[in-house]
PDB file of C-alpha atoms in Angstrom:
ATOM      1  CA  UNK A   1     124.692  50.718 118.074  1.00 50.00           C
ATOM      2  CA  UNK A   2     123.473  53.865 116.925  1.00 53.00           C
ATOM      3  CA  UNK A   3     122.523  54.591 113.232  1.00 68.00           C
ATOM      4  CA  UNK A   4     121.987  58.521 112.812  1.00 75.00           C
ATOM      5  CA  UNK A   5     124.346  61.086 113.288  1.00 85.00           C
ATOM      6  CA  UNK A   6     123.518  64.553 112.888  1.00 88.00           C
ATOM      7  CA  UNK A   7     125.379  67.292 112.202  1.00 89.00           C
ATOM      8  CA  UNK A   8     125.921  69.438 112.954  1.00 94.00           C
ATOM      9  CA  UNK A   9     126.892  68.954 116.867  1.00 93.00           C
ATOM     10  CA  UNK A  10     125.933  72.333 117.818  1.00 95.00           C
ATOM     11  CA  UNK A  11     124.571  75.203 116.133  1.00 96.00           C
ATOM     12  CA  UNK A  12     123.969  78.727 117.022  1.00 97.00           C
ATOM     13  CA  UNK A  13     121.975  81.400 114.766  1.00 97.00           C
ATOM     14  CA  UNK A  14     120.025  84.821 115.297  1.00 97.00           C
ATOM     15  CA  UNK A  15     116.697  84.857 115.692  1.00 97.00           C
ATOM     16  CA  UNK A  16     115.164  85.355 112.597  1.00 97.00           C
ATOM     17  CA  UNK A  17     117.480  83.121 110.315  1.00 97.00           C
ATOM     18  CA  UNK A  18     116.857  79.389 108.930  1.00 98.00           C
ATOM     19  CA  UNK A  19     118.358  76.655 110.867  1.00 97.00           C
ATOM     20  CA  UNK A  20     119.673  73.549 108.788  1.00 97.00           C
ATOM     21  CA  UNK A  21     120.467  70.255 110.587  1.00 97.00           C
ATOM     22  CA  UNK A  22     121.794  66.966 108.728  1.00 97.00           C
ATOM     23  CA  UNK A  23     121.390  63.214 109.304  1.00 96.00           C
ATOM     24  CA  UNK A  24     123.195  60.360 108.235  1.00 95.00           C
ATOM     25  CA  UNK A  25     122.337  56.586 108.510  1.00 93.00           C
ATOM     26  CA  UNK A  26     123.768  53.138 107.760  1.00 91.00           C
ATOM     27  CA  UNK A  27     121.076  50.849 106.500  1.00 88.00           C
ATOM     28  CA  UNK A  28     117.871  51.082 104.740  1.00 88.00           C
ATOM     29  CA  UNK A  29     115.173  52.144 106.809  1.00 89.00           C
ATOM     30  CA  UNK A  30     111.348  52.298 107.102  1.00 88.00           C
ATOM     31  CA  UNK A  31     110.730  55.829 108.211  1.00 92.00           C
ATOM     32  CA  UNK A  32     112.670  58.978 110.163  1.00 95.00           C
ATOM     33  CA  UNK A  33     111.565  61.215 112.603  1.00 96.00           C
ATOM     34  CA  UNK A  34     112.411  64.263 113.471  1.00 97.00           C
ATOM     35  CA  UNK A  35     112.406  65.059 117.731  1.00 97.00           C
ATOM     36  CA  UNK A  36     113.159  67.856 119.200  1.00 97.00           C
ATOM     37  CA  UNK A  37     114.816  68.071 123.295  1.00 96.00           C
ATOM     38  CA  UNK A  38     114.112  71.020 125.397  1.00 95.00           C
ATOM     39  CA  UNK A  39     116.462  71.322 128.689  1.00 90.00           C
ATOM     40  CA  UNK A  40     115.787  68.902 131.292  1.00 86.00           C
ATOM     41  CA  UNK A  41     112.444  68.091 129.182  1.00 91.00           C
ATOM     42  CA  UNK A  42     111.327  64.941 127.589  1.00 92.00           C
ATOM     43  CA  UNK A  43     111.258  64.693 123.322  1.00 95.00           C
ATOM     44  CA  UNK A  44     108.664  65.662 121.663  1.00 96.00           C
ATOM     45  CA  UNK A  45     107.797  64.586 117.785  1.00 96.00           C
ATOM     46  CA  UNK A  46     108.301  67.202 115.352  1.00 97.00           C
ATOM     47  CA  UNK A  47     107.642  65.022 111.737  1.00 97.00           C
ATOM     48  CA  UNK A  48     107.721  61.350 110.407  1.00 95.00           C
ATOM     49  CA  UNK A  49     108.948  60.820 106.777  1.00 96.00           C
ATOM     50  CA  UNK A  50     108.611  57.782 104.965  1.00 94.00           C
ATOM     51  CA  UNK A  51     111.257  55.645 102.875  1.00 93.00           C
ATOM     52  CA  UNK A  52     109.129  56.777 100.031  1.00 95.00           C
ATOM     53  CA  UNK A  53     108.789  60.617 100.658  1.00 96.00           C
ATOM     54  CA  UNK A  54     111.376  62.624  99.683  1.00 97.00           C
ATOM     55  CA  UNK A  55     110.027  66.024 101.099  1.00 98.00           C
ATOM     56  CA  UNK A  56     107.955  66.940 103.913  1.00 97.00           C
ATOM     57  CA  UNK A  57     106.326  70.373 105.595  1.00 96.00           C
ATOM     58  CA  UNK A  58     104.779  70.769 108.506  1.00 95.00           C
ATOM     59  CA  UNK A  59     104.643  74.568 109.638  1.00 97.00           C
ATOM     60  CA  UNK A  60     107.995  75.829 109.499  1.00 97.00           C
ATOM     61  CA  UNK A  61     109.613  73.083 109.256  1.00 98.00           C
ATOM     62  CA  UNK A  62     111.033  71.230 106.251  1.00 98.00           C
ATOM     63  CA  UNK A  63     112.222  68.074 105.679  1.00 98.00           C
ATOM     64  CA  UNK A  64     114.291  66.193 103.060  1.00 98.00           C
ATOM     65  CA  UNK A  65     115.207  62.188 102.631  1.00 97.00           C
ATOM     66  CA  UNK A  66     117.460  61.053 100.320  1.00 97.00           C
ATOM     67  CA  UNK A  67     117.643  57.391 100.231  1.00 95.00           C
ATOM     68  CA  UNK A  68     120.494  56.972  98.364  1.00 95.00           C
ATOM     69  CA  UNK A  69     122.735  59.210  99.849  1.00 96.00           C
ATOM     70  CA  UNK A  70     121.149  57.558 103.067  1.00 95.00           C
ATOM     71  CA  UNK A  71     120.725  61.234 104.752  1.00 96.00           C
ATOM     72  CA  UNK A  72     118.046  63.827 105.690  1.00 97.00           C
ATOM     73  CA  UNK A  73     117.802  67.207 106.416  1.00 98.00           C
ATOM     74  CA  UNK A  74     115.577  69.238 108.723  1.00 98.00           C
ATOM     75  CA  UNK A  75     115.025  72.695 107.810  1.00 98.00           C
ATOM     76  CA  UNK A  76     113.762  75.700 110.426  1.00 98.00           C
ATOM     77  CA  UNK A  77     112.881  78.796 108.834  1.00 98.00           C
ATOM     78  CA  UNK A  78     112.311  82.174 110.470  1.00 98.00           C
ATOM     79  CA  UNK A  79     114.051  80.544 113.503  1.00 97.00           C
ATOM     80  CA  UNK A  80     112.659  81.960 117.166  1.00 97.00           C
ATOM     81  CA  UNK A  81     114.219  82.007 120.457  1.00 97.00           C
ATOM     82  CA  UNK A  82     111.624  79.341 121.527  1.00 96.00           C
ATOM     83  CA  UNK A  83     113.511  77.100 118.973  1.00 97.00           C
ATOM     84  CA  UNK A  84     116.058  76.714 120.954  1.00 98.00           C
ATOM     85  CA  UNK A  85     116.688  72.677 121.881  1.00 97.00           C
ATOM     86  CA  UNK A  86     118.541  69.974 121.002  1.00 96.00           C
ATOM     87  CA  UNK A  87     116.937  67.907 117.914  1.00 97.00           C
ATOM     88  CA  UNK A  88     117.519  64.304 117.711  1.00 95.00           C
ATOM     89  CA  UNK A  89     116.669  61.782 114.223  1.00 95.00           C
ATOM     90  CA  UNK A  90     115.672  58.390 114.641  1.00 94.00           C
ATOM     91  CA  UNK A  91     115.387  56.101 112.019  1.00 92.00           C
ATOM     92  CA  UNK A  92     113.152  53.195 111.946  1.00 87.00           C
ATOM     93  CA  UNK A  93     115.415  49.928 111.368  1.00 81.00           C
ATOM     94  CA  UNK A  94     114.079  45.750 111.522  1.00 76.00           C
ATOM     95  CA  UNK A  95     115.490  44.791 114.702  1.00 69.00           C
ATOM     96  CA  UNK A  96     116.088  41.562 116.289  1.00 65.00           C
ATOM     97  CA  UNK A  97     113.835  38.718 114.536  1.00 56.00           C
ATOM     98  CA  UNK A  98     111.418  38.657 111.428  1.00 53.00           C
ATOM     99  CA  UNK A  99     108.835  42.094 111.955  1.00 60.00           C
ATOM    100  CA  UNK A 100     110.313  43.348 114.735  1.00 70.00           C
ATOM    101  CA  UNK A 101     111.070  47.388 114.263  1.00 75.00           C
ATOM    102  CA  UNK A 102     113.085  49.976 116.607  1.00 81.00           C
ATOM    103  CA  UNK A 103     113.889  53.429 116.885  1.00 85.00           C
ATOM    104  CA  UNK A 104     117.509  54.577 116.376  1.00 88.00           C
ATOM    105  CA  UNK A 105     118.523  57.507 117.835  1.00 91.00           C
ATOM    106  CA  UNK A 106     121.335  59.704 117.016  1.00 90.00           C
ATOM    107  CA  UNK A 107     123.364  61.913 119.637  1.00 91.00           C
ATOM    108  CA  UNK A 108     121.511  65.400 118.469  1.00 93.00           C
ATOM    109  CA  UNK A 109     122.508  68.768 117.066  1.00 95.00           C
ATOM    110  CA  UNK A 110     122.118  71.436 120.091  1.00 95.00           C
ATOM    111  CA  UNK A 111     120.567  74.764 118.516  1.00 97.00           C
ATOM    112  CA  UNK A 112     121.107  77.933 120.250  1.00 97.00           C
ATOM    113  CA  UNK A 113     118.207  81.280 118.772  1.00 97.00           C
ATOM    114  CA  UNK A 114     120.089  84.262 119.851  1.00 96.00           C
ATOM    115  CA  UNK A 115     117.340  87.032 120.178  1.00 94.00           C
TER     116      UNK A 115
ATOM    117  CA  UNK B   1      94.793  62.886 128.719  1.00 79.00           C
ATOM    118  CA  UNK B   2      97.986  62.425 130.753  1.00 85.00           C
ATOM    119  CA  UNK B   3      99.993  61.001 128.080  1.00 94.00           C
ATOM    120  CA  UNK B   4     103.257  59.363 129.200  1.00 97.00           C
ATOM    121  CA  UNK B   5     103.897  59.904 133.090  1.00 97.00           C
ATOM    122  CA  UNK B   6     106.489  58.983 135.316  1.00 98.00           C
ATOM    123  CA  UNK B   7     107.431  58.671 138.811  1.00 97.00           C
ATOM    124  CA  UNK B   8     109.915  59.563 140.110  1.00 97.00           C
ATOM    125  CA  UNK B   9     111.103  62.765 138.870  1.00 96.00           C
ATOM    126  CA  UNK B  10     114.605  62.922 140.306  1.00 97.00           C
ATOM    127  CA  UNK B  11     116.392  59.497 142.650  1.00 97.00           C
ATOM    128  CA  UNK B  12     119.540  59.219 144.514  1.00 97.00           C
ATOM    129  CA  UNK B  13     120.694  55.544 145.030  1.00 97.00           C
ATOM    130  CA  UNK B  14     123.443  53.861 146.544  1.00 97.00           C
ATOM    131  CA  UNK B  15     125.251  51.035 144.775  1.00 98.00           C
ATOM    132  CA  UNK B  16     123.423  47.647 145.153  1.00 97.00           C
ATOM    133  CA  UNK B  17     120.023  49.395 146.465  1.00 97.00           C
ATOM    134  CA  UNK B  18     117.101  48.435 144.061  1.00 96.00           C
ATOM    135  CA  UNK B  19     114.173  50.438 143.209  1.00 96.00           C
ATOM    136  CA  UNK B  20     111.471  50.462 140.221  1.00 98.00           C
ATOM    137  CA  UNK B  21     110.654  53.164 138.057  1.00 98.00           C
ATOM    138  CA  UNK B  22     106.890  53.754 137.333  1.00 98.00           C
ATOM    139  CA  UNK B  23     105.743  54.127 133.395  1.00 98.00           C
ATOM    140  CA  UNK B  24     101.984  54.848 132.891  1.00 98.00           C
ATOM    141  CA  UNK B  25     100.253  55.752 129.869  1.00 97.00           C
ATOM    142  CA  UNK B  26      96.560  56.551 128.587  1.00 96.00           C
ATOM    143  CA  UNK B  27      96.834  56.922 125.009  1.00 96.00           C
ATOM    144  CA  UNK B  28      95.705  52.715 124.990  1.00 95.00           C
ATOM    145  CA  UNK B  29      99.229  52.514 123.016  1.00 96.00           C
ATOM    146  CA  UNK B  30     100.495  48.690 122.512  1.00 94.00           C
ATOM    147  CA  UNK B  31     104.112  49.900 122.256  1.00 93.00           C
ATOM    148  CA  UNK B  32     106.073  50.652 124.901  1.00 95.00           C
ATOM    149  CA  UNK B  33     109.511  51.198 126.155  1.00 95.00           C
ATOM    150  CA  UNK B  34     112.492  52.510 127.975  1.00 97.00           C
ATOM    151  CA  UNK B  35     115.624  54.595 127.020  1.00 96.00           C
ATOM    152  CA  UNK B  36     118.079  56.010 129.001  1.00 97.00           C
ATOM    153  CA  UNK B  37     119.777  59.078 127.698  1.00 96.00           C
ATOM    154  CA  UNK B  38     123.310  59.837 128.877  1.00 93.00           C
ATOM    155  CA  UNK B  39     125.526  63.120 127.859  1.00 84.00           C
ATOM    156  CA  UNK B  40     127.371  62.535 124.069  1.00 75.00           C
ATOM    157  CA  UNK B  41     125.267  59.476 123.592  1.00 77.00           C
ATOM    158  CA  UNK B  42     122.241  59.964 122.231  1.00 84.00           C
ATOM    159  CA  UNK B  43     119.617  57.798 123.593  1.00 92.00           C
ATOM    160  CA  UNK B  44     119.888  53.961 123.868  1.00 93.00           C
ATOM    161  CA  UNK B  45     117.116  51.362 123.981  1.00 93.00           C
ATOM    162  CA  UNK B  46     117.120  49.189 127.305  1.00 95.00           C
ATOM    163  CA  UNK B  47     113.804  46.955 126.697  1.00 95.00           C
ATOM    164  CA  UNK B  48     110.649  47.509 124.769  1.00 92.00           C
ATOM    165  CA  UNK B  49     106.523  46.155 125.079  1.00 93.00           C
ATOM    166  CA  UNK B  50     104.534  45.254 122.246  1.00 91.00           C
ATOM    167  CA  UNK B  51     101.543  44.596 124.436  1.00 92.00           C
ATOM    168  CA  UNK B  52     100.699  43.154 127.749  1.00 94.00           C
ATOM    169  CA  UNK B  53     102.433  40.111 128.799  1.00 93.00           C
ATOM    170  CA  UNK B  54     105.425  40.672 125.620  1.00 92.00           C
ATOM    171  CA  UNK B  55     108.890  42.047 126.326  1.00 93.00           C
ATOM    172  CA  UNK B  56     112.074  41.958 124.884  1.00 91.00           C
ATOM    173  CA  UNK B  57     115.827  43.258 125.366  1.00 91.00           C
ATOM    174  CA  UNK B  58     116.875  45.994 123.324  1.00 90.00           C
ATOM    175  CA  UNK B  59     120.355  47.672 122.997  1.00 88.00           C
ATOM    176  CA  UNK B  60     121.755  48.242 126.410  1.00 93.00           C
ATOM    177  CA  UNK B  61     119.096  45.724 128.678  1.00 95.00           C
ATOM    178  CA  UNK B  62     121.746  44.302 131.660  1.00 95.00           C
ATOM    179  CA  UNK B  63     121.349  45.057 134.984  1.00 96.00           C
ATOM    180  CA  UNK B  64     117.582  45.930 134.281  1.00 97.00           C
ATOM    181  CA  UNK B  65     114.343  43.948 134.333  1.00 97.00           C
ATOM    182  CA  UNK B  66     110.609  44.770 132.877  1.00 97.00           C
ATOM    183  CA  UNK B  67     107.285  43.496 132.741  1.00 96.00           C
ATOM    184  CA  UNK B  68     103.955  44.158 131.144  1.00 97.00           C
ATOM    185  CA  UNK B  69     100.609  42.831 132.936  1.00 96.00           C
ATOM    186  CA  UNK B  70      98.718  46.009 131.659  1.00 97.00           C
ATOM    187  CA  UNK B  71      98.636  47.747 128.291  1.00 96.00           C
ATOM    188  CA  UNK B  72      98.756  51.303 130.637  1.00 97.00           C
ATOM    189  CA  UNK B  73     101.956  50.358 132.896  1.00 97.00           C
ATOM    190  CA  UNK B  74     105.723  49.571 131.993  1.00 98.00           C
ATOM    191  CA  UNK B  75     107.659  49.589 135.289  1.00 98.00           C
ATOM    192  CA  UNK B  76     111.678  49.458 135.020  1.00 98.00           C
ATOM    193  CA  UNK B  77     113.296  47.595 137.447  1.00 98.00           C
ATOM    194  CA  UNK B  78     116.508  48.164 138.520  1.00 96.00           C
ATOM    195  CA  UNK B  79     118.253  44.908 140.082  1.00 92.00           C
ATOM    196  CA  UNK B  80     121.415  46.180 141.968  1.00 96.00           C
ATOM    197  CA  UNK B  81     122.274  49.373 140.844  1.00 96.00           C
ATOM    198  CA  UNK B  82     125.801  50.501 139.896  1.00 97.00           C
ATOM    199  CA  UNK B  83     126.952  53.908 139.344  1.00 97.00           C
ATOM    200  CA  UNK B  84     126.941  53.207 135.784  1.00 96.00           C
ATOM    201  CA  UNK B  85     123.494  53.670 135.650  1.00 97.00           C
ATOM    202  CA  UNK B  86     123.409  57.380 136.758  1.00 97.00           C
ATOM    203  CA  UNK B  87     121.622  58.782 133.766  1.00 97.00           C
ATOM    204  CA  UNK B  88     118.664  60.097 132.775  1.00 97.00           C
ATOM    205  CA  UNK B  89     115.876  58.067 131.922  1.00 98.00           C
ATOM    206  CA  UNK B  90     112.619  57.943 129.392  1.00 97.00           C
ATOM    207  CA  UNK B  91     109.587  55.727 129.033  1.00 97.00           C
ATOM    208  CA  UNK B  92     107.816  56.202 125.257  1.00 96.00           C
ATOM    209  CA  UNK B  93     104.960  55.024 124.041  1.00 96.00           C
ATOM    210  CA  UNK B  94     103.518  54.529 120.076  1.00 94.00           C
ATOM    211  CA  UNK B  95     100.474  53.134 118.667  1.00 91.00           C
ATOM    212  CA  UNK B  96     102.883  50.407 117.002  1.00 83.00           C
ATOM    213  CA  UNK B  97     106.534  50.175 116.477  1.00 77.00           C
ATOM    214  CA  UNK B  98     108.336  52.548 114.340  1.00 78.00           C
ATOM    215  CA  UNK B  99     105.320  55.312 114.292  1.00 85.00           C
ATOM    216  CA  UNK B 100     106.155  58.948 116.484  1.00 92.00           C
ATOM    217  CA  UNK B 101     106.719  57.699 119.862  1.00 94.00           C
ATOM    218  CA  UNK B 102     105.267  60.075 122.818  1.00 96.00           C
ATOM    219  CA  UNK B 103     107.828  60.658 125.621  1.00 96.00           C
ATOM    220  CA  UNK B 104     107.670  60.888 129.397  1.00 97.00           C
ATOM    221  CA  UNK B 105     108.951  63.795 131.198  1.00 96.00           C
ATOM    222  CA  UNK B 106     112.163  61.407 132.393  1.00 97.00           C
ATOM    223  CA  UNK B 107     113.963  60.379 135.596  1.00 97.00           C
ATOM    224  CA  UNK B 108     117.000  61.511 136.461  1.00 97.00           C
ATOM    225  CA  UNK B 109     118.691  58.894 138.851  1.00 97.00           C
ATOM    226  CA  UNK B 110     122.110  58.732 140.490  1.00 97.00           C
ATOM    227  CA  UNK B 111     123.899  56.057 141.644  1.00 97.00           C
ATOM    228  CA  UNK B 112     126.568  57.087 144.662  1.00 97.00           C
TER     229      UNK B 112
END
């Protein structure tokens, strides 16, 4: 069963504006990731944040974890046409037996850059 | 370095035909597995590699087979294919479970 969800579904801005997408999960995790989808394409990794981390930067993108609220945010600034793709979490979760880890992913938030 | 690849890009079956879908990677990665991604559903785990010779079933693994005799390959079989299992499908690869997972370009199958 799946354990993100993001939110929102779909999301369109102008280029130039910050794009905000949310995540929820169930149970406790190790780690999320951040991926992002472009059409017909395969997912690339955009950032990994630990249980332990509450913030995270890597270029123009920001991300938040808050454990107890068991949700994160990803945060595009200065958004670009080029942004445009779906962007998936997945949570790290103990799965079937004693050390064994998987990747949850959720359904995605489509973004749409207008130029 | 390649990274993930796999073959084929695009397959039309008909219902109870079998084929195999090729995984390859050269990133020496222990971890490996398969997704398939469908539309509204995110993407779901069908069976995962934590090194040559170890497999195991994850979310949605019936009707599909793997195996692991190299650390580089992770072929997908597909037994006797139903339309149910027209969907779109990725092979990812980490260094270990749980860390950032590189993805292959996909396969998108139908099943008539």
């Amino acid at each position: 069963s799946q354990q993100g969800e993001e939110d929102p579904q779909a999301l369109s801005i102008q280029e130039g504006e910050n794009a905000t997408m949310n995540c929820s999960y169930k149970t406790s995790i190790n780690n999320l990731q951040w991926y992002r989808q472009n059409s017909g394409r395969g997912l690339v990794h955009l950032i990994l944040i630990r249980s332990n981390e509450r913030e995270k930067h890597s270029g123009r993108l920001r991300v938040t974890l808050d454990t107890s609220k068991k949700s994160s945010s990803l945060l595009i600034t200065a958004s670009r046409a080029a942004d445009t793709a779906s962007y998936f979490c997945a949570t790290e979760v103990p799965y079937s037996g004693a050390g064994s880890y998987q990747l949850t992913f959720g359904k995605g938030t489509k973004l749409s850059v207008i130029p | 370095n390649a990274g993930v690849t796999q073959t084929p890009k695009f397959q039309v079956l008909k219902t109870g035909q079998s084929m195999t879908l090729q995984c390859a990677q050269d990133m020496n990665h222990e971890y490996m597995s398969w997704y398939r991604q469908d539309p509204g559903m995110g993407l779901r785990l069908i069976h995962y590699s934590v090194g040559a010779g170890i497999t195991d079933q994850g979310e949605v693994p019936n009707g599909y087979n793997v195996s692991r005799s190299t650390t580089e390959d992770f072929p997908l079989r597909l037994l006797s294919a139903a339309p149910s299992q027209t969907s779109v499908y990725f092979c990812a690869s980490s260094s270990r479970q749980g860390n950032e997972q590189f993805f292959g370009p996909g396969t998108r199958l139908t099943v008539l």
